[in-house]
CSV table of N, CA and C in Angstrom, one decimal:
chain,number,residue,atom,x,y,z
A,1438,UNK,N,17.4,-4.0,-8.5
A,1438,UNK,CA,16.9,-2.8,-7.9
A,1438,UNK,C,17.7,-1.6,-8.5
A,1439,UNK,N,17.4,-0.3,-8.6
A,1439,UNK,CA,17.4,0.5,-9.5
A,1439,UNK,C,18.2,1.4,-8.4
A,1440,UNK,N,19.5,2.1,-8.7
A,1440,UNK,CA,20.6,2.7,-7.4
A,1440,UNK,C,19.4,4.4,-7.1
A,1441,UNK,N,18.7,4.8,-8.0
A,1441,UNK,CA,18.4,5.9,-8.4
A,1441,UNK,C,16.9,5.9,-7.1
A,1442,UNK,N,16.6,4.4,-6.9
A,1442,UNK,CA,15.3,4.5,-5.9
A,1442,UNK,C,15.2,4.4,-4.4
A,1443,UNK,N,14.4,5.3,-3.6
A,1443,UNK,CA,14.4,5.3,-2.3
A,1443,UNK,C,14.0,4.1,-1.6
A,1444,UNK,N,14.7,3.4,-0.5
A,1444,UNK,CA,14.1,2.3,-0.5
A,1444,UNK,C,13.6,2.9,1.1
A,1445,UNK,N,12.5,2.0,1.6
A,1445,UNK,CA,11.8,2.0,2.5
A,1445,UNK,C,12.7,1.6,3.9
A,1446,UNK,N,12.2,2.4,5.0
A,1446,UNK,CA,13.4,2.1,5.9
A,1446,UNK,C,13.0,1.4,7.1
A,1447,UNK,N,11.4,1.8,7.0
A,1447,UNK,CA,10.6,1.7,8.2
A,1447,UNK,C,9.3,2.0,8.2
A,1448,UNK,N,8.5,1.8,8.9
A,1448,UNK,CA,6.9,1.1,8.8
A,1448,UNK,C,6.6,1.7,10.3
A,1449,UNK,N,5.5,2.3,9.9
A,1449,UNK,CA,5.0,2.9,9.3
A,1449,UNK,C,5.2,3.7,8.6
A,1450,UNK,N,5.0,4.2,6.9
A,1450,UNK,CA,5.8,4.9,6.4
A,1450,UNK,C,5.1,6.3,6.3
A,1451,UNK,N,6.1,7.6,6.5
A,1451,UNK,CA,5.8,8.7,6.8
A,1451,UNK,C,5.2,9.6,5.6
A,1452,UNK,N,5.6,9.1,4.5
A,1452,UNK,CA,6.2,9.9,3.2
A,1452,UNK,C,5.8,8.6,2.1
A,1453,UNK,N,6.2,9.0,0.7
A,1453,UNK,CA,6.0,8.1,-0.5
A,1453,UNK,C,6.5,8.9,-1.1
A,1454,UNK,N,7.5,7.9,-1.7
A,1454,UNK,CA,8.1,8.2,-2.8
A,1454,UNK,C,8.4,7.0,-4.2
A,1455,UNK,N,8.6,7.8,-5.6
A,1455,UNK,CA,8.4,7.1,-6.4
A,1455,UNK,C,9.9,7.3,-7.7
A,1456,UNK,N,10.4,6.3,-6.5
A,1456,UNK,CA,11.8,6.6,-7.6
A,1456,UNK,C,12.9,7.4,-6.8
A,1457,UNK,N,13.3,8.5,-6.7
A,1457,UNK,CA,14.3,9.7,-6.2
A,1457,UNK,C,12.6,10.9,-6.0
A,1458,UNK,N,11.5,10.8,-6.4
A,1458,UNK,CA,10.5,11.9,-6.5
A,1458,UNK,C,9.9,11.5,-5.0
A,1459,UNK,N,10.0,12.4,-4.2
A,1459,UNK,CA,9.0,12.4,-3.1
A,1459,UNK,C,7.3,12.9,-3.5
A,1460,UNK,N,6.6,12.1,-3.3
A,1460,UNK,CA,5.4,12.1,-3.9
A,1460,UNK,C,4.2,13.2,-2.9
A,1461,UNK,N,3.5,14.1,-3.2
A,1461,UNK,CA,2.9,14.8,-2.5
A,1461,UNK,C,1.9,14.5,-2.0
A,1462,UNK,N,1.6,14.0,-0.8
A,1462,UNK,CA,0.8,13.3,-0.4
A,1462,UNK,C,0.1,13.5,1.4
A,1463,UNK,N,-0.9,12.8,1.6
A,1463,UNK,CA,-1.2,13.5,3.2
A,1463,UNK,C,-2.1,12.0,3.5
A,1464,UNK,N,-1.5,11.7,4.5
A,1464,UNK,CA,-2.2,9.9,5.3
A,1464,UNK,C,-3.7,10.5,5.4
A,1465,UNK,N,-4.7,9.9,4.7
A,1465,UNK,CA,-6.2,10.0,5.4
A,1465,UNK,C,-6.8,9.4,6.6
A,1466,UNK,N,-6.5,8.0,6.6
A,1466,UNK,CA,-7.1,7.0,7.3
A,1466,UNK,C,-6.8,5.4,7.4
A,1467,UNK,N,-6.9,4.8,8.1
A,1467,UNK,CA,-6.4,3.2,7.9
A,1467,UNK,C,-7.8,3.0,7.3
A,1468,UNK,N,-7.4,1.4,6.3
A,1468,UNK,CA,-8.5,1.0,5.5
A,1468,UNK,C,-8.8,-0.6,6.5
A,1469,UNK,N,-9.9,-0.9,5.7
A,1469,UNK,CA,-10.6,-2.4,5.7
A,1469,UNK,C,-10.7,-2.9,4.5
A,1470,UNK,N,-10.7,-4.3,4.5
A,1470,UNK,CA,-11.2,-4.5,3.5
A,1470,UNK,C,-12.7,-4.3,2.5
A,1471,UNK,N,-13.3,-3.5,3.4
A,1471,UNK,CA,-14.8,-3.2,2.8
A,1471,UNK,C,-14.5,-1.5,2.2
A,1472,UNK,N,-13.8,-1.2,3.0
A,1472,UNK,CA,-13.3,0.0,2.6
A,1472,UNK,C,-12.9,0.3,1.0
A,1473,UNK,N,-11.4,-0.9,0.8
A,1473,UNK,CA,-10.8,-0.7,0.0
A,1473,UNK,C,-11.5,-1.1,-1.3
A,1474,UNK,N,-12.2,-2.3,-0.9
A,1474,UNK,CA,-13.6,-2.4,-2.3
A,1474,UNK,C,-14.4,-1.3,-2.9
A,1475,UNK,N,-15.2,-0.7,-1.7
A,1475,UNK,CA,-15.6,0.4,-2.1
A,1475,UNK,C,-15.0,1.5,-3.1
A,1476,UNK,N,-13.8,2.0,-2.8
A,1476,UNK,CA,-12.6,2.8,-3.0
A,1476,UNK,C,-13.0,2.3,-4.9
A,1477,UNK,N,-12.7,0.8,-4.8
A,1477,UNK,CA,-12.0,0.5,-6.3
A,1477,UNK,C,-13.0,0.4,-7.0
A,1478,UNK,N,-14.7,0.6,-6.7
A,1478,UNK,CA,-15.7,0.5,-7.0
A,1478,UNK,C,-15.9,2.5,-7.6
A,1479,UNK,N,-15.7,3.3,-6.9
A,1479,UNK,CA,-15.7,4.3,-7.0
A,1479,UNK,C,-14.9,5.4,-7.7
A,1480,UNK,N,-13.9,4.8,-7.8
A,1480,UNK,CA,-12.6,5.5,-8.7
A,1480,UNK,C,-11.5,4.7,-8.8
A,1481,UNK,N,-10.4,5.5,-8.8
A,1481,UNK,CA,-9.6,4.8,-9.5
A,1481,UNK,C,-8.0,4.8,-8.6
A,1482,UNK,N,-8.3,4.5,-7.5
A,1482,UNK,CA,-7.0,4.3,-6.5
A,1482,UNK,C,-5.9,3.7,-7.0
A,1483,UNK,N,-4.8,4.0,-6.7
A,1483,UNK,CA,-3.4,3.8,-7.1
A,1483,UNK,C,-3.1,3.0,-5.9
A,1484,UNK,N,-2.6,1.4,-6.4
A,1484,UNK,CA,-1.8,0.6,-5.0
A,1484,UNK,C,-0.5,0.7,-5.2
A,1485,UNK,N,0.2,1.1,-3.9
A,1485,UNK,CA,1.5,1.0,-3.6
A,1485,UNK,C,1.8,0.3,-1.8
A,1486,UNK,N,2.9,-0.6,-2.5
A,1486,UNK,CA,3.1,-1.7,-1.6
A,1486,UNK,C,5.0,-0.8,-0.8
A,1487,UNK,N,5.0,-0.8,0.6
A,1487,UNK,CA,5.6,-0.5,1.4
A,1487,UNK,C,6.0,-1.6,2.1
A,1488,UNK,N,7.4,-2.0,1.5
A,1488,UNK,CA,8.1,-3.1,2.0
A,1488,UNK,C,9.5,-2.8,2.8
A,1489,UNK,N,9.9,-2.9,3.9
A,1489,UNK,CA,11.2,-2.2,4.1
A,1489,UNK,C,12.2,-3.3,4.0
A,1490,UNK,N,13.5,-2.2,3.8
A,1490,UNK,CA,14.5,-3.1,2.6
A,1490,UNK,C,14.4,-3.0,0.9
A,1491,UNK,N,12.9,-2.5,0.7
A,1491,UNK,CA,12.6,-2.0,-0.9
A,1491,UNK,C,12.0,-1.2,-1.1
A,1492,UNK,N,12.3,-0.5,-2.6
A,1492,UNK,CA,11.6,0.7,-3.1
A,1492,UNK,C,10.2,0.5,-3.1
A,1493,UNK,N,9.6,1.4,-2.5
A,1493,UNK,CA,7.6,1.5,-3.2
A,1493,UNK,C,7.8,0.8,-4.5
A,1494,UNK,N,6.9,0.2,-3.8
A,1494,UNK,CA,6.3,-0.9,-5.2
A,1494,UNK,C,4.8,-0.2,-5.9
A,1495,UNK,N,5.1,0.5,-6.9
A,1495,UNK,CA,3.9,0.9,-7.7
A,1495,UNK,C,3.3,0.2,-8.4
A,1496,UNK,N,1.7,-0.3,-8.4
A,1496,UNK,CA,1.2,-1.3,-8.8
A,1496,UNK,C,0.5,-0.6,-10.4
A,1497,UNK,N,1.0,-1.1,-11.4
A,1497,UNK,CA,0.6,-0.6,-12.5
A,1497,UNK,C,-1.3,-0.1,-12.7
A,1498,UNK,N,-1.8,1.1,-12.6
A,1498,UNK,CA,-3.1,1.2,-13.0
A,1498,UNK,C,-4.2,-0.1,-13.9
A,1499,UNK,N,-3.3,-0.3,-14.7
A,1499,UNK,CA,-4.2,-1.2,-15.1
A,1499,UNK,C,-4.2,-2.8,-14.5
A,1500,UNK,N,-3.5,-3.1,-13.8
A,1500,UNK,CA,-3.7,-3.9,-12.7
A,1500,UNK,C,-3.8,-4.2,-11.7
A,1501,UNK,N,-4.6,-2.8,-11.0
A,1501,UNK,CA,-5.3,-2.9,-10.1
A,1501,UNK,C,-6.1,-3.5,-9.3
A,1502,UNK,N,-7.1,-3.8,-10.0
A,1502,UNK,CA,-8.0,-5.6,-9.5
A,1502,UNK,C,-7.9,-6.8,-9.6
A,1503,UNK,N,-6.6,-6.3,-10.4
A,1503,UNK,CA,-5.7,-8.5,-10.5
A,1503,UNK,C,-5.2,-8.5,-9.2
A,1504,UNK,N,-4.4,-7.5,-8.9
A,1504,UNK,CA,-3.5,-7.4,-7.7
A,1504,UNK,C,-4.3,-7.1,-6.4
A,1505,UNK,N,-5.6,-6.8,-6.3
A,1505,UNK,CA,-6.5,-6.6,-5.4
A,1505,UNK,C,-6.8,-8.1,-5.2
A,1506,UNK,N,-7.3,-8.8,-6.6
A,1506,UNK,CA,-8.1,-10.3,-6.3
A,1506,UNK,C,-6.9,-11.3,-5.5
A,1507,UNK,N,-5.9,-10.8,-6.4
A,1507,UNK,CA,-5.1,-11.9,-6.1
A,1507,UNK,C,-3.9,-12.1,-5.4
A,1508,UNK,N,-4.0,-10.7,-5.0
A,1508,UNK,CA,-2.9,-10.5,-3.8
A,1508,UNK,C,-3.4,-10.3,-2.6
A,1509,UNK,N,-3.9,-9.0,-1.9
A,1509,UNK,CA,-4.3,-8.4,-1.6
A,1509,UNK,C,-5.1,-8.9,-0.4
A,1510,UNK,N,-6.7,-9.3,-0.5
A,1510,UNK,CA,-7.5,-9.4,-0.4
A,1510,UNK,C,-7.1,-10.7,0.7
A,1511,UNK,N,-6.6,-11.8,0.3
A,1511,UNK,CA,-6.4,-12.9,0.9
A,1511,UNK,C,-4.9,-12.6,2.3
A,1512,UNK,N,-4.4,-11.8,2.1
A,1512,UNK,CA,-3.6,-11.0,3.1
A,1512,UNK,C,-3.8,-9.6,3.7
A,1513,UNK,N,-4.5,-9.2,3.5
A,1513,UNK,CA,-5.4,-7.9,4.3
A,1513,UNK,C,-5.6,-8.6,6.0
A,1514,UNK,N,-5.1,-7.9,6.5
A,1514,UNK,CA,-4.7,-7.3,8.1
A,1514,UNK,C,-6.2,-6.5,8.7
A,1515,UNK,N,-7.0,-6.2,9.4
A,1515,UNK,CA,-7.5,-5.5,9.8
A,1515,UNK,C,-6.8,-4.4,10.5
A,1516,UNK,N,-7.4,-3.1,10.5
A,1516,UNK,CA,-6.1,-1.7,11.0
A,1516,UNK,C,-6.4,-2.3,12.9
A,1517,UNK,N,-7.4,-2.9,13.4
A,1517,UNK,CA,-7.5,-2.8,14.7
A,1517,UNK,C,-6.8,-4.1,14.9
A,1518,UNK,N,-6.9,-4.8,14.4
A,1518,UNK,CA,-6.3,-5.8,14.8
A,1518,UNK,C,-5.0,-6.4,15.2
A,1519,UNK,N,-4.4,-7.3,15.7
A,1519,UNK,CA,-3.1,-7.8,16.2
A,1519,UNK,C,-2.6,-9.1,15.5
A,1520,UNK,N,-2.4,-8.6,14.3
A,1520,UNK,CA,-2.5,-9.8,12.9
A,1520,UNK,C,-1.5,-10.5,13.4
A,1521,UNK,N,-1.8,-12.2,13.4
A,1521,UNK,CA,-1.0,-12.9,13.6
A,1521,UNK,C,-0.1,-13.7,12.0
A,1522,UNK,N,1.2,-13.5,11.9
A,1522,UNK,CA,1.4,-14.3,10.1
A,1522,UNK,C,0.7,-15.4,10.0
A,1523,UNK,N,0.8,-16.3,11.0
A,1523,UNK,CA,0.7,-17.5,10.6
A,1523,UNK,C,-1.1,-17.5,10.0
A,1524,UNK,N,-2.2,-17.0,10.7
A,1524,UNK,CA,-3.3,-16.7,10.1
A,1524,UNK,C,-3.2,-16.4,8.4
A,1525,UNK,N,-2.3,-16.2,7.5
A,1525,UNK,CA,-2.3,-15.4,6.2
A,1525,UNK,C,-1.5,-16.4,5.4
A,1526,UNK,N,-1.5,-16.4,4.3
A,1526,UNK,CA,-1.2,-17.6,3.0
A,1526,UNK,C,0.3,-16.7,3.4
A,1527,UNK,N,1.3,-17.9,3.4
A,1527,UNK,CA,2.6,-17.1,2.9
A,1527,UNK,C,3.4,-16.8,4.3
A,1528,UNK,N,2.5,-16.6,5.2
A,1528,UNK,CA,2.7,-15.4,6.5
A,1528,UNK,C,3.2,-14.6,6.2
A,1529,UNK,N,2.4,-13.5,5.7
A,1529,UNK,CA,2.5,-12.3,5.9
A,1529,UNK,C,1.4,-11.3,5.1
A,1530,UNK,N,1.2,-10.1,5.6
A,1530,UNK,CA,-0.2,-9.7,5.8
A,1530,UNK,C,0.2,-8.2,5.4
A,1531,UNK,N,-0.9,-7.5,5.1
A,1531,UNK,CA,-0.4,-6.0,4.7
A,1531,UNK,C,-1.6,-5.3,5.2
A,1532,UNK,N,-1.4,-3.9,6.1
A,1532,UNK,CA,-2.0,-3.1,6.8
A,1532,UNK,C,-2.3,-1.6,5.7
A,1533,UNK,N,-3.5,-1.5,5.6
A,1533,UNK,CA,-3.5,-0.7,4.2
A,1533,UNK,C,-4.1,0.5,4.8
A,1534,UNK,N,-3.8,1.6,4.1
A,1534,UNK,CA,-4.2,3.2,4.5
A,1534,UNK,C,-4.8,3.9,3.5
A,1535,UNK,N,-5.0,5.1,3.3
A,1535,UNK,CA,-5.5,5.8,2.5
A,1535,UNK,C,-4.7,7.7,2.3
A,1536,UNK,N,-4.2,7.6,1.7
A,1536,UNK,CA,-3.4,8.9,0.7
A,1536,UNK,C,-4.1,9.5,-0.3
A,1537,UNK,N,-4.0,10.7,0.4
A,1537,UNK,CA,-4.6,11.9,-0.8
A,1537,UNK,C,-3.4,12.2,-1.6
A,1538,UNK,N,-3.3,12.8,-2.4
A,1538,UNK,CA,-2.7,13.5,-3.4
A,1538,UNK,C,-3.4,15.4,-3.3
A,1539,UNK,N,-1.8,16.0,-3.7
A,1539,UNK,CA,-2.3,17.2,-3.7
A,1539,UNK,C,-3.1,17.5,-5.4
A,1540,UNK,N,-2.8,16.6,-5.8
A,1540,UNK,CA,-3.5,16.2,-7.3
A,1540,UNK,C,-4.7,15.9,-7.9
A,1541,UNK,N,-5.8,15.5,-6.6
A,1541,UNK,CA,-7.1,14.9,-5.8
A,1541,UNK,C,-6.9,13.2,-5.8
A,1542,UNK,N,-5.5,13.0,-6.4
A,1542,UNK,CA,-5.6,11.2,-6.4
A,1542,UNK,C,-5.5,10.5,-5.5
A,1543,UNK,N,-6.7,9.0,-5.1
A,1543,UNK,CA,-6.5,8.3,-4.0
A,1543,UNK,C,-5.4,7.0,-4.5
A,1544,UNK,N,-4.5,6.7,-3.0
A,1544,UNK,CA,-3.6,5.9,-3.2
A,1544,UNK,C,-3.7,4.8,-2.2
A,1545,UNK,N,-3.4,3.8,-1.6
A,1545,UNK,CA,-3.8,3.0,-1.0
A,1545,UNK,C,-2.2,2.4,-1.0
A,1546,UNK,N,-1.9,2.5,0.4
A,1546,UNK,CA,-0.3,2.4,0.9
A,1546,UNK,C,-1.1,1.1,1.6
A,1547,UNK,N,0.3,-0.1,1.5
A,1547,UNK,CA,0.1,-1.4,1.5
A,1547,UNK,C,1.4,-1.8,2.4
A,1548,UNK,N,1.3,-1.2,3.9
A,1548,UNK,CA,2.2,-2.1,4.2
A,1548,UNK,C,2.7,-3.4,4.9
A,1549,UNK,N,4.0,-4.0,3.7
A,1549,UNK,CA,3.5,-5.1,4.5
A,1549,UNK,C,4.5,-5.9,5.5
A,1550,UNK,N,3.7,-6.8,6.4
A,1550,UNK,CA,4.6,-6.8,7.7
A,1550,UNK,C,4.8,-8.7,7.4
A,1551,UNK,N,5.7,-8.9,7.5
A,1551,UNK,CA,6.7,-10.5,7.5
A,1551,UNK,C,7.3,-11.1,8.7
């Protein structure tokens, strides 16, 4: 881990940041999984994974729908829901939201709960 990165403290996270950069940003909405398809069908959303104990995990653009297929998808939480781990490969599950950018970019905050 890199001394220079902010690490995550707590969940639900208020803010994003990328490195020492606090990222400019404003929470839109909790996602679904129908949601987040749509999203990746329609542009070009940025995943970042919110782990506490670690820095935002910025998921590289161009593997966005590896990390959708193959992470993601099979541990998605519903926002109403009262996710149980043991339901989820691994136990553990990630509650995803939606971030604007003052930049117009969508981001999809991934946090996940163990």
């Amino acid at each position: 881990m890199n001394r220079n990165q902010r690490v995550v403290t707590r969940l639900p996270a208020e803010e994003l940041w990328a490195g020492e950069r606090l990222v400019s940003t404003i929470k839109v909405r909790d996602l679904d999984a129908s949601d987040i398809a749509d999203m990746l069908r329609a542009g070009e959303p940025r995943f970042v994974v919110a782990d506490v104990g670690k820095p935002f995990d910025w998921i590289p653009s161009n593997g966005r729908f590896d990390f959708w297929k193959g992470e993601v998808k099979a541990h998605l939480a519903s926002p109403e829901s009262e996710a149980s781990l043991e339901d989820f490969p691994g136990q553990y599950c990630y509650f995803a939201s939606e971030w604007k950018g003052f930049d117009g970019s969508t981001i999809i905050l991934l946090s996940k709960s163990h």
